[in-house]
Amino acid sequence: KAGVTQTPRYLIKTRGQQVTLSCSPISGHRSVSWYQQTPGQGLQFLFEYFSETQRNKGNFPGRFSGRQFSNSRSEMNVSTLELGDSALYLCASSQYSGSSYEQYFGPGTRLTVT
Amino acid sequence: SQQGEEDPQALSIQEGENATMNCSYKTSINNLQWYRQNSGRGLVHLILIRSNEREKHSGRLRVTLDTSKKSSSLLITASRAADTASYFCATGSYTGNQFYFGTGTSLTVIP
């Protein structure tokens, strides 16, 4: 099976702009989660989508939003970018296996806000 | 915060030695997963251990879980230079597919 893919891999944006990141999960996985990774805060959970519905949400401002399509592909949007949004954004797709979820991560999108 | 903590923050060993890193967490968990990350890339899933399990093996990896102490350890035996990476634990809750990551251990294996 193909792994989790994320596009674009690298992105440079200016403060105040908005950005959309895309994630294609492993075939058959219906859950997609998004994480932000920064040197200072580490890996932080943004939100999770399952069957086109946001099922879990982390502690991020409303500027961060997402959606999931019927084919399980997901997009994440950040509006009014701030310098502190510079980070590696990781997408993970999950399958439920024996009472637990196993997450598989994509390579990430490196966002730089100038 | 529900975020876990890994210990040590950084570890440097010679090739062939064993590497042990620990993870502590705060809340009850459904499972705990270990990941490896090479220099700013995506995370690679290493092993999942469920809350009713005490030990799991996968190749050169051995993971233990002590839910009474809210801690887990990852042992890499006979380390190789290619094991150089950051290692993270992530705890999974009972309330859904939401994971909390630890702060990571940076492992350097010297050839």
PDB file of C-alpha atoms in Angstrom:
ATOM      1  CA  LYS A   1       0.000   0.000   0.000  1.00  0.00           C
ATOM      2  CA  ALA A   2       1.137   3.531  -0.637  1.00  0.00           C
ATOM      3  CA  GLY A   3       1.914   5.540   2.469  1.00  0.00           C
ATOM      4  CA  VAL A   4       0.499   8.821   3.658  1.00  0.00           C
ATOM      5  CA  THR A   5       1.276  11.634   1.256  1.00  0.00           C
ATOM      6  CA  GLN A   6       1.340  15.331   2.013  1.00  0.00           C
ATOM      7  CA  THR A   7       1.543  18.266  -0.331  1.00  0.00           C
ATOM      8  CA  PRO A   8       3.281  20.568  -0.629  1.00  0.00           C
ATOM      9  CA  ARG A   9       6.453  19.473   1.149  1.00  0.00           C
ATOM     10  CA  TYR A  10       7.745  22.999   1.639  1.00  0.00           C
ATOM     11  CA  LEU A  11       5.967  26.321   1.706  1.00  0.00           C
ATOM     12  CA  ILE A  12       6.989  29.894   2.405  1.00  0.00           C
ATOM     13  CA  LYS A  13       4.225  32.380   3.138  1.00  0.00           C
ATOM     14  CA  THR A  14       3.982  35.931   4.423  1.00  0.00           C
ATOM     15  CA  ARG A  15       2.339  37.048   7.648  1.00  0.00           C
ATOM     16  CA  GLY A  16      -1.355  37.664   7.195  1.00  0.00           C
ATOM     17  CA  GLN A  17      -1.748  35.256   4.296  1.00  0.00           C
ATOM     18  CA  GLN A  18      -3.602  31.975   4.457  1.00  0.00           C
ATOM     19  CA  VAL A  19      -2.404  28.510   3.554  1.00  0.00           C
ATOM     20  CA  THR A  20      -3.966  25.150   2.703  1.00  0.00           C
ATOM     21  CA  LEU A  21      -2.146  21.883   3.231  1.00  0.00           C
ATOM     22  CA  SER A  22      -3.262  18.567   1.825  1.00  0.00           C
ATOM     23  CA  CYS A  23      -3.033  14.997   3.086  1.00  0.00           C
ATOM     24  CA  SER A  24      -3.920  11.731   1.389  1.00  0.00           C
ATOM     25  CA  PRO A  25      -4.234   8.854   3.848  1.00  0.00           C
ATOM     26  CA  ILE A  26      -3.356   5.228   3.358  1.00  0.00           C
ATOM     27  CA  SER A  27      -5.993   3.487   1.284  1.00  0.00           C
ATOM     28  CA  GLY A  28      -8.749   2.198   3.531  1.00  0.00           C
ATOM     29  CA  HIS A  29      -7.944   4.461   6.457  1.00  0.00           C
ATOM     30  CA  ARG A  30     -10.857   6.676   7.364  1.00  0.00           C
ATOM     31  CA  SER A  31      -9.283   8.683  10.167  1.00  0.00           C
ATOM     32  CA  VAL A  32      -6.897  11.544   9.512  1.00  0.00           C
ATOM     33  CA  SER A  33      -5.188  13.561  12.228  1.00  0.00           C
ATOM     34  CA  TRP A  34      -3.094  16.690  12.001  1.00  0.00           C
ATOM     35  CA  TYR A  35      -0.203  17.715  14.234  1.00  0.00           C
ATOM     36  CA  GLN A  36       2.007  20.751  14.510  1.00  0.00           C
ATOM     37  CA  GLN A  37       5.653  20.250  15.423  1.00  0.00           C
ATOM     38  CA  THR A  38       7.857  23.094  16.599  1.00  0.00           C
ATOM     39  CA  PRO A  39      11.161  23.050  18.491  1.00  0.00           C
ATOM     40  CA  GLY A  40       9.610  24.861  21.431  1.00  0.00           C
ATOM     41  CA  GLN A  41       6.271  23.080  21.797  1.00  0.00           C
ATOM     42  CA  GLY A  42       7.058  19.685  20.343  1.00  0.00           C
ATOM     43  CA  LEU A  43       4.304  17.695  18.665  1.00  0.00           C
ATOM     44  CA  GLN A  44       0.866  19.069  19.323  1.00  0.00           C
ATOM     45  CA  PHE A  45      -2.440  17.605  18.213  1.00  0.00           C
ATOM     46  CA  LEU A  46      -4.524  19.895  16.023  1.00  0.00           C
ATOM     47  CA  PHE A  47      -7.597  17.850  15.081  1.00  0.00           C
ATOM     48  CA  GLU A  48      -8.849  14.532  13.803  1.00  0.00           C
ATOM     49  CA  TYR A  49     -11.354  13.824  11.065  1.00  0.00           C
ATOM     50  CA  PHE A  50     -13.302  10.634  10.571  1.00  0.00           C
ATOM     51  CA  SER A  51     -15.826  10.082   7.817  1.00  0.00           C
ATOM     52  CA  GLU A  52     -15.836  13.795   6.915  1.00  0.00           C
ATOM     53  CA  THR A  53     -16.552  14.872  10.508  1.00  0.00           C
ATOM     54  CA  GLN A  54     -14.227  16.505  12.979  1.00  0.00           C
ATOM     55  CA  ARG A  55     -14.123  14.054  15.841  1.00  0.00           C
ATOM     56  CA  ASN A  56     -11.427  15.464  18.108  1.00  0.00           C
ATOM     57  CA  LYS A  57      -9.874  18.878  18.428  1.00  0.00           C
ATOM     58  CA  GLY A  58      -6.752  20.136  20.144  1.00  0.00           C
ATOM     59  CA  ASN A  59      -6.180  23.466  21.783  1.00  0.00           C
ATOM     60  CA  PHE A  60      -5.522  25.709  18.793  1.00  0.00           C
ATOM     61  CA  PRO A  61      -7.174  28.983  17.794  1.00  0.00           C
ATOM     62  CA  GLY A  62      -9.960  29.113  15.239  1.00  0.00           C
ATOM     63  CA  ARG A  63      -7.503  30.229  12.558  1.00  0.00           C
ATOM     64  CA  PHE A  64      -6.667  26.557  12.227  1.00  0.00           C
ATOM     65  CA  SER A  65      -9.352  24.572  10.488  1.00  0.00           C
ATOM     66  CA  GLY A  66      -9.664  21.453   8.454  1.00  0.00           C
ATOM     67  CA  ARG A  67     -11.962  19.278   6.478  1.00  0.00           C
ATOM     68  CA  GLN A  68     -12.155  15.792   5.087  1.00  0.00           C
ATOM     69  CA  PHE A  69     -13.577  14.663   1.797  1.00  0.00           C
ATOM     70  CA  SER A  70     -15.564  11.567   0.963  1.00  0.00           C
ATOM     71  CA  ASN A  71     -12.414   9.814  -0.281  1.00  0.00           C
ATOM     72  CA  SER A  72     -10.821  10.454   3.162  1.00  0.00           C
ATOM     73  CA  ARG A  73      -8.367  13.006   1.816  1.00  0.00           C
ATOM     74  CA  SER A  74      -8.019  15.902   4.198  1.00  0.00           C
ATOM     75  CA  GLU A  75      -7.022  19.526   4.019  1.00  0.00           C
ATOM     76  CA  MET A  76      -5.873  21.846   6.736  1.00  0.00           C
ATOM     77  CA  ASN A  77      -6.205  25.602   6.471  1.00  0.00           C
ATOM     78  CA  VAL A  78      -4.489  28.293   8.479  1.00  0.00           C
ATOM     79  CA  SER A  79      -5.775  31.815   8.026  1.00  0.00           C
ATOM     80  CA  THR A  80      -4.075  35.084   8.929  1.00  0.00           C
ATOM     81  CA  LEU A  81      -0.681  33.481   9.303  1.00  0.00           C
ATOM     82  CA  GLU A  82       1.569  34.513  12.172  1.00  0.00           C
ATOM     83  CA  LEU A  83       5.306  34.071  12.508  1.00  0.00           C
ATOM     84  CA  GLY A  84       4.680  31.498  15.237  1.00  0.00           C
ATOM     85  CA  ASP A  85       2.832  29.276  12.770  1.00  0.00           C
ATOM     86  CA  SER A  86       6.153  28.326  11.226  1.00  0.00           C
ATOM     87  CA  ALA A  87       6.369  24.614  11.865  1.00  0.00           C
ATOM     88  CA  LEU A  88       6.376  21.134  10.449  1.00  0.00           C
ATOM     89  CA  TYR A  89       2.773  20.048   9.930  1.00  0.00           C
ATOM     90  CA  LEU A  90       2.289  16.326  10.063  1.00  0.00           C
ATOM     91  CA  CYS A  91      -0.678  14.332   8.934  1.00  0.00           C
ATOM     92  CA  ALA A  92      -1.395  10.848  10.210  1.00  0.00           C
ATOM     93  CA  SER A  93      -3.866   8.301   8.983  1.00  0.00           C
ATOM     94  CA  SER A  94      -5.161   5.649  11.303  1.00  0.00           C
ATOM     95  CA  GLN A  95      -6.752   2.279  11.281  1.00  0.00           C
ATOM     96  CA  TYR A  96      -8.549   0.661  14.165  1.00  0.00           C
ATOM     97  CA  SER A  97      -6.898  -2.589  15.117  1.00  0.00           C
ATOM     98  CA  GLY A  98      -7.756  -4.733  18.089  1.00  0.00           C
ATOM     99  CA  SER A  99      -9.261  -1.963  20.268  1.00  0.00           C
ATOM    100  CA  SER A 100      -6.572   0.583  19.427  1.00  0.00           C
ATOM    101  CA  TYR A 101      -5.726   3.034  16.693  1.00  0.00           C
ATOM    102  CA  GLU A 102      -2.373   2.775  14.956  1.00  0.00           C
ATOM    103  CA  GLN A 103      -1.186   5.993  13.372  1.00  0.00           C
ATOM    104  CA  TYR A 104       0.975   6.269  10.281  1.00  0.00           C
ATOM    105  CA  PHE A 105       2.528   9.591   9.478  1.00  0.00           C
ATOM    106  CA  GLY A 106       3.262  11.394   6.256  1.00  0.00           C
ATOM    107  CA  PRO A 107       6.551  13.190   5.562  1.00  0.00           C
ATOM    108  CA  GLY A 108       5.138  16.526   6.673  1.00  0.00           C
ATOM    109  CA  THR A 109       4.811  19.993   5.200  1.00  0.00           C
ATOM    110  CA  ARG A 110       7.442  22.478   6.323  1.00  0.00           C
ATOM    111  CA  LEU A 111       5.752  25.884   6.561  1.00  0.00           C
ATOM    112  CA  THR A 112       7.818  29.004   6.978  1.00  0.00           C
ATOM    113  CA  VAL A 113       6.059  32.284   7.673  1.00  0.00           C
ATOM    114  CA  THR A 114       8.084  35.433   7.018  1.00  0.00           C
TER     115      THR A 114
ATOM    116  CA  SER B   1      -0.861  19.136  30.098  1.00  0.00           C
ATOM    117  CA  GLN B   2      -1.357  15.548  29.013  1.00  0.00           C
ATOM    118  CA  GLN B   3       1.911  15.543  27.173  1.00  0.00           C
ATOM    119  CA  GLY B   4       4.339  12.840  28.193  1.00  0.00           C
ATOM    120  CA  GLU B   5       7.981  13.247  28.924  1.00  0.00           C
ATOM    121  CA  GLU B   6      10.871  11.232  27.626  1.00  0.00           C
ATOM    122  CA  ASP B   7      14.058  10.721  29.522  1.00  0.00           C
ATOM    123  CA  PRO B   8      16.858  11.306  28.755  1.00  0.00           C
ATOM    124  CA  GLN B   9      16.435  14.270  26.419  1.00  0.00           C
ATOM    125  CA  ALA B  10      19.578  13.207  24.588  1.00  0.00           C
ATOM    126  CA  LEU B  11      21.622  10.031  24.513  1.00  0.00           C
ATOM    127  CA  SER B  12      24.891   9.264  22.782  1.00  0.00           C
ATOM    128  CA  ILE B  13      26.241   5.706  22.565  1.00  0.00           C
ATOM    129  CA  GLN B  14      28.700   3.610  20.595  1.00  0.00           C
ATOM    130  CA  GLU B  15      27.518   1.342  17.821  1.00  0.00           C
ATOM    131  CA  GLY B  16      26.722  -2.097  19.199  1.00  0.00           C
ATOM    132  CA  GLU B  17      25.637  -0.846  22.610  1.00  0.00           C
ATOM    133  CA  ASN B  18      22.068  -0.909  23.859  1.00  0.00           C
ATOM    134  CA  ALA B  19      19.993   2.258  24.136  1.00  0.00           C
ATOM    135  CA  THR B  20      17.222   2.705  26.664  1.00  0.00           C
ATOM    136  CA  MET B  21      14.809   5.599  26.743  1.00  0.00           C
ATOM    137  CA  ASN B  22      11.907   6.165  29.077  1.00  0.00           C
ATOM    138  CA  CYS B  23       8.524   7.785  28.773  1.00  0.00           C
ATOM    139  CA  SER B  24       6.299   8.978  31.592  1.00  0.00           C
ATOM    140  CA  TYR B  25       2.729  10.130  31.220  1.00  0.00           C
ATOM    141  CA  LYS B  26      -0.010  11.521  33.417  1.00  0.00           C
ATOM    142  CA  THR B  27      -3.413  10.091  32.549  1.00  0.00           C
ATOM    143  CA  SER B  28      -4.829   6.607  32.074  1.00  0.00           C
ATOM    144  CA  ILE B  29      -4.242   5.311  28.592  1.00  0.00           C
ATOM    145  CA  ASN B  30      -5.626   2.832  26.108  1.00  0.00           C
ATOM    146  CA  ASN B  31      -2.275   2.290  24.441  1.00  0.00           C
ATOM    147  CA  LEU B  32       1.167   3.738  24.006  1.00  0.00           C
ATOM    148  CA  GLN B  33       3.059   3.955  20.738  1.00  0.00           C
ATOM    149  CA  TRP B  34       6.698   4.638  19.982  1.00  0.00           C
ATOM    150  CA  TYR B  35       7.853   6.527  16.911  1.00  0.00           C
ATOM    151  CA  ARG B  36      11.158   7.418  15.312  1.00  0.00           C
ATOM    152  CA  GLN B  37      11.824  10.663  13.488  1.00  0.00           C
ATOM    153  CA  ASN B  38      14.857  11.366  11.364  1.00  0.00           C
ATOM    154  CA  SER B  39      15.909  15.012  11.262  1.00  0.00           C
ATOM    155  CA  GLY B  40      12.752  16.990  10.545  1.00  0.00           C
ATOM    156  CA  ARG B  41      11.002  14.266   8.571  1.00  0.00           C
ATOM    157  CA  GLY B  42       7.809  12.355   9.231  1.00  0.00           C
ATOM    158  CA  LEU B  43       7.406   9.937  12.082  1.00  0.00           C
ATOM    159  CA  VAL B  44       7.866   6.222  11.589  1.00  0.00           C
ATOM    160  CA  HIS B  45       5.654   3.960  13.667  1.00  0.00           C
ATOM    161  CA  LEU B  46       7.781   1.495  15.626  1.00  0.00           C
ATOM    162  CA  ILE B  47       5.583  -0.386  18.039  1.00  0.00           C
ATOM    163  CA  LEU B  48       2.229  -0.212  19.825  1.00  0.00           C
ATOM    164  CA  ILE B  49       1.656  -1.631  23.277  1.00  0.00           C
ATOM    165  CA  ARG B  50      -1.819  -1.824  24.758  1.00  0.00           C
ATOM    166  CA  SER B  51      -2.647  -0.992  28.350  1.00  0.00           C
ATOM    167  CA  ASN B  52      -3.203  -4.666  29.214  1.00  0.00           C
ATOM    168  CA  GLU B  53       0.219  -5.660  27.888  1.00  0.00           C
ATOM    169  CA  ARG B  54       3.462  -5.451  29.841  1.00  0.00           C
ATOM    170  CA  GLU B  55       6.091  -6.146  27.209  1.00  0.00           C
ATOM    171  CA  LYS B  56       6.389  -6.319  23.444  1.00  0.00           C
ATOM    172  CA  HIS B  57       9.198  -7.140  21.066  1.00  0.00           C
ATOM    173  CA  SER B  58       9.812  -6.234  17.475  1.00  0.00           C
ATOM    174  CA  GLY B  59      13.194  -7.128  16.014  1.00  0.00           C
ATOM    175  CA  ARG B  60      15.820  -5.265  18.031  1.00  0.00           C
ATOM    176  CA  LEU B  61      13.157  -3.269  19.874  1.00  0.00           C
ATOM    177  CA  ARG B  62      11.743  -4.137  23.267  1.00  0.00           C
ATOM    178  CA  VAL B  63       9.027  -2.038  24.865  1.00  0.00           C
ATOM    179  CA  THR B  64       7.725  -2.335  28.393  1.00  0.00           C
ATOM    180  CA  LEU B  65       4.716  -0.682  29.949  1.00  0.00           C
ATOM    181  CA  ASP B  66       4.015  -0.178  33.638  1.00  0.00           C
ATOM    182  CA  THR B  67       0.577   1.387  33.980  1.00  0.00           C
ATOM    183  CA  SER B  68       0.858   1.579  37.772  1.00  0.00           C
ATOM    184  CA  LYS B  69       3.865   3.868  37.401  1.00  0.00           C
ATOM    185  CA  LYS B  70       2.510   5.468  34.223  1.00  0.00           C
ATOM    186  CA  SER B  71       5.746   4.793  32.417  1.00  0.00           C
ATOM    187  CA  SER B  72       7.127   2.951  29.419  1.00  0.00           C
ATOM    188  CA  SER B  73      10.598   2.166  28.187  1.00  0.00           C
ATOM    189  CA  LEU B  74      12.031   1.495  24.755  1.00  0.00           C
ATOM    190  CA  LEU B  75      15.165  -0.623  24.480  1.00  0.00           C
ATOM    191  CA  ILE B  76      17.106  -0.791  21.234  1.00  0.00           C
ATOM    192  CA  THR B  77      19.626  -3.605  21.316  1.00  0.00           C
ATOM    193  CA  ALA B  78      22.863  -3.760  19.329  1.00  0.00           C
ATOM    194  CA  SER B  79      22.427  -0.206  18.089  1.00  0.00           C
ATOM    195  CA  ARG B  80      23.529   0.887  14.626  1.00  0.00           C
ATOM    196  CA  ALA B  81      24.485   4.263  13.223  1.00  0.00           C
ATOM    197  CA  ALA B  82      21.219   4.183  11.259  1.00  0.00           C
ATOM    198  CA  ASP B  83      19.310   4.232  14.579  1.00  0.00           C
ATOM    199  CA  THR B  84      20.396   7.847  15.056  1.00  0.00           C
ATOM    200  CA  ALA B  85      17.118   9.754  15.294  1.00  0.00           C
ATOM    201  CA  SER B  86      14.644  11.255  17.727  1.00  0.00           C
ATOM    202  CA  TYR B  87      12.314   8.859  19.471  1.00  0.00           C
ATOM    203  CA  PHE B  88       8.869   9.809  20.721  1.00  0.00           C
ATOM    204  CA  CYS B  89       6.241   8.093  22.783  1.00  0.00           C
ATOM    205  CA  ALA B  90       2.583   8.870  22.185  1.00  0.00           C
ATOM    206  CA  THR B  91      -0.263   7.958  24.482  1.00  0.00           C
ATOM    207  CA  GLY B  92      -3.663   7.010  23.132  1.00  0.00           C
ATOM    208  CA  SER B  93      -6.757   7.620  25.189  1.00  0.00           C
ATOM    209  CA  TYR B  94      -9.951   5.627  25.583  1.00  0.00           C
ATOM    210  CA  THR B  95     -12.018   8.538  24.303  1.00  0.00           C
ATOM    211  CA  GLY B  96     -11.024   8.282  20.685  1.00  0.00           C
ATOM    212  CA  ASN B  97      -8.229   8.654  18.240  1.00  0.00           C
ATOM    213  CA  GLN B  98      -6.314  11.441  19.951  1.00  0.00           C
ATOM    214  CA  PHE B  99      -2.665  11.084  20.839  1.00  0.00           C
ATOM    215  CA  TYR B 100      -0.381  13.064  23.071  1.00  0.00           C
ATOM    216  CA  PHE B 101       3.294  13.044  22.288  1.00  0.00           C
ATOM    217  CA  GLY B 102       6.213  13.224  24.632  1.00  0.00           C
ATOM    218  CA  THR B 103       9.086  15.627  24.267  1.00  0.00           C
ATOM    219  CA  GLY B 104      11.349  13.114  22.573  1.00  0.00           C
ATOM    220  CA  THR B 105      14.764  11.572  23.124  1.00  0.00           C
ATOM    221  CA  SER B 106      17.505  12.428  20.673  1.00  0.00           C
ATOM    222  CA  LEU B 107      19.645   9.335  20.115  1.00  0.00           C
ATOM    223  CA  THR B 108      23.070   9.499  18.494  1.00  0.00           C
ATOM    224  CA  VAL B 109      24.831   6.257  17.679  1.00  0.00           C
ATOM    225  CA  ILE B 110      28.521   6.756  17.014  1.00  0.00           C
ATOM    226  CA  PRO B 111      30.054   4.382  14.459  1.00  0.00           C
TER     227      PRO B 111
END
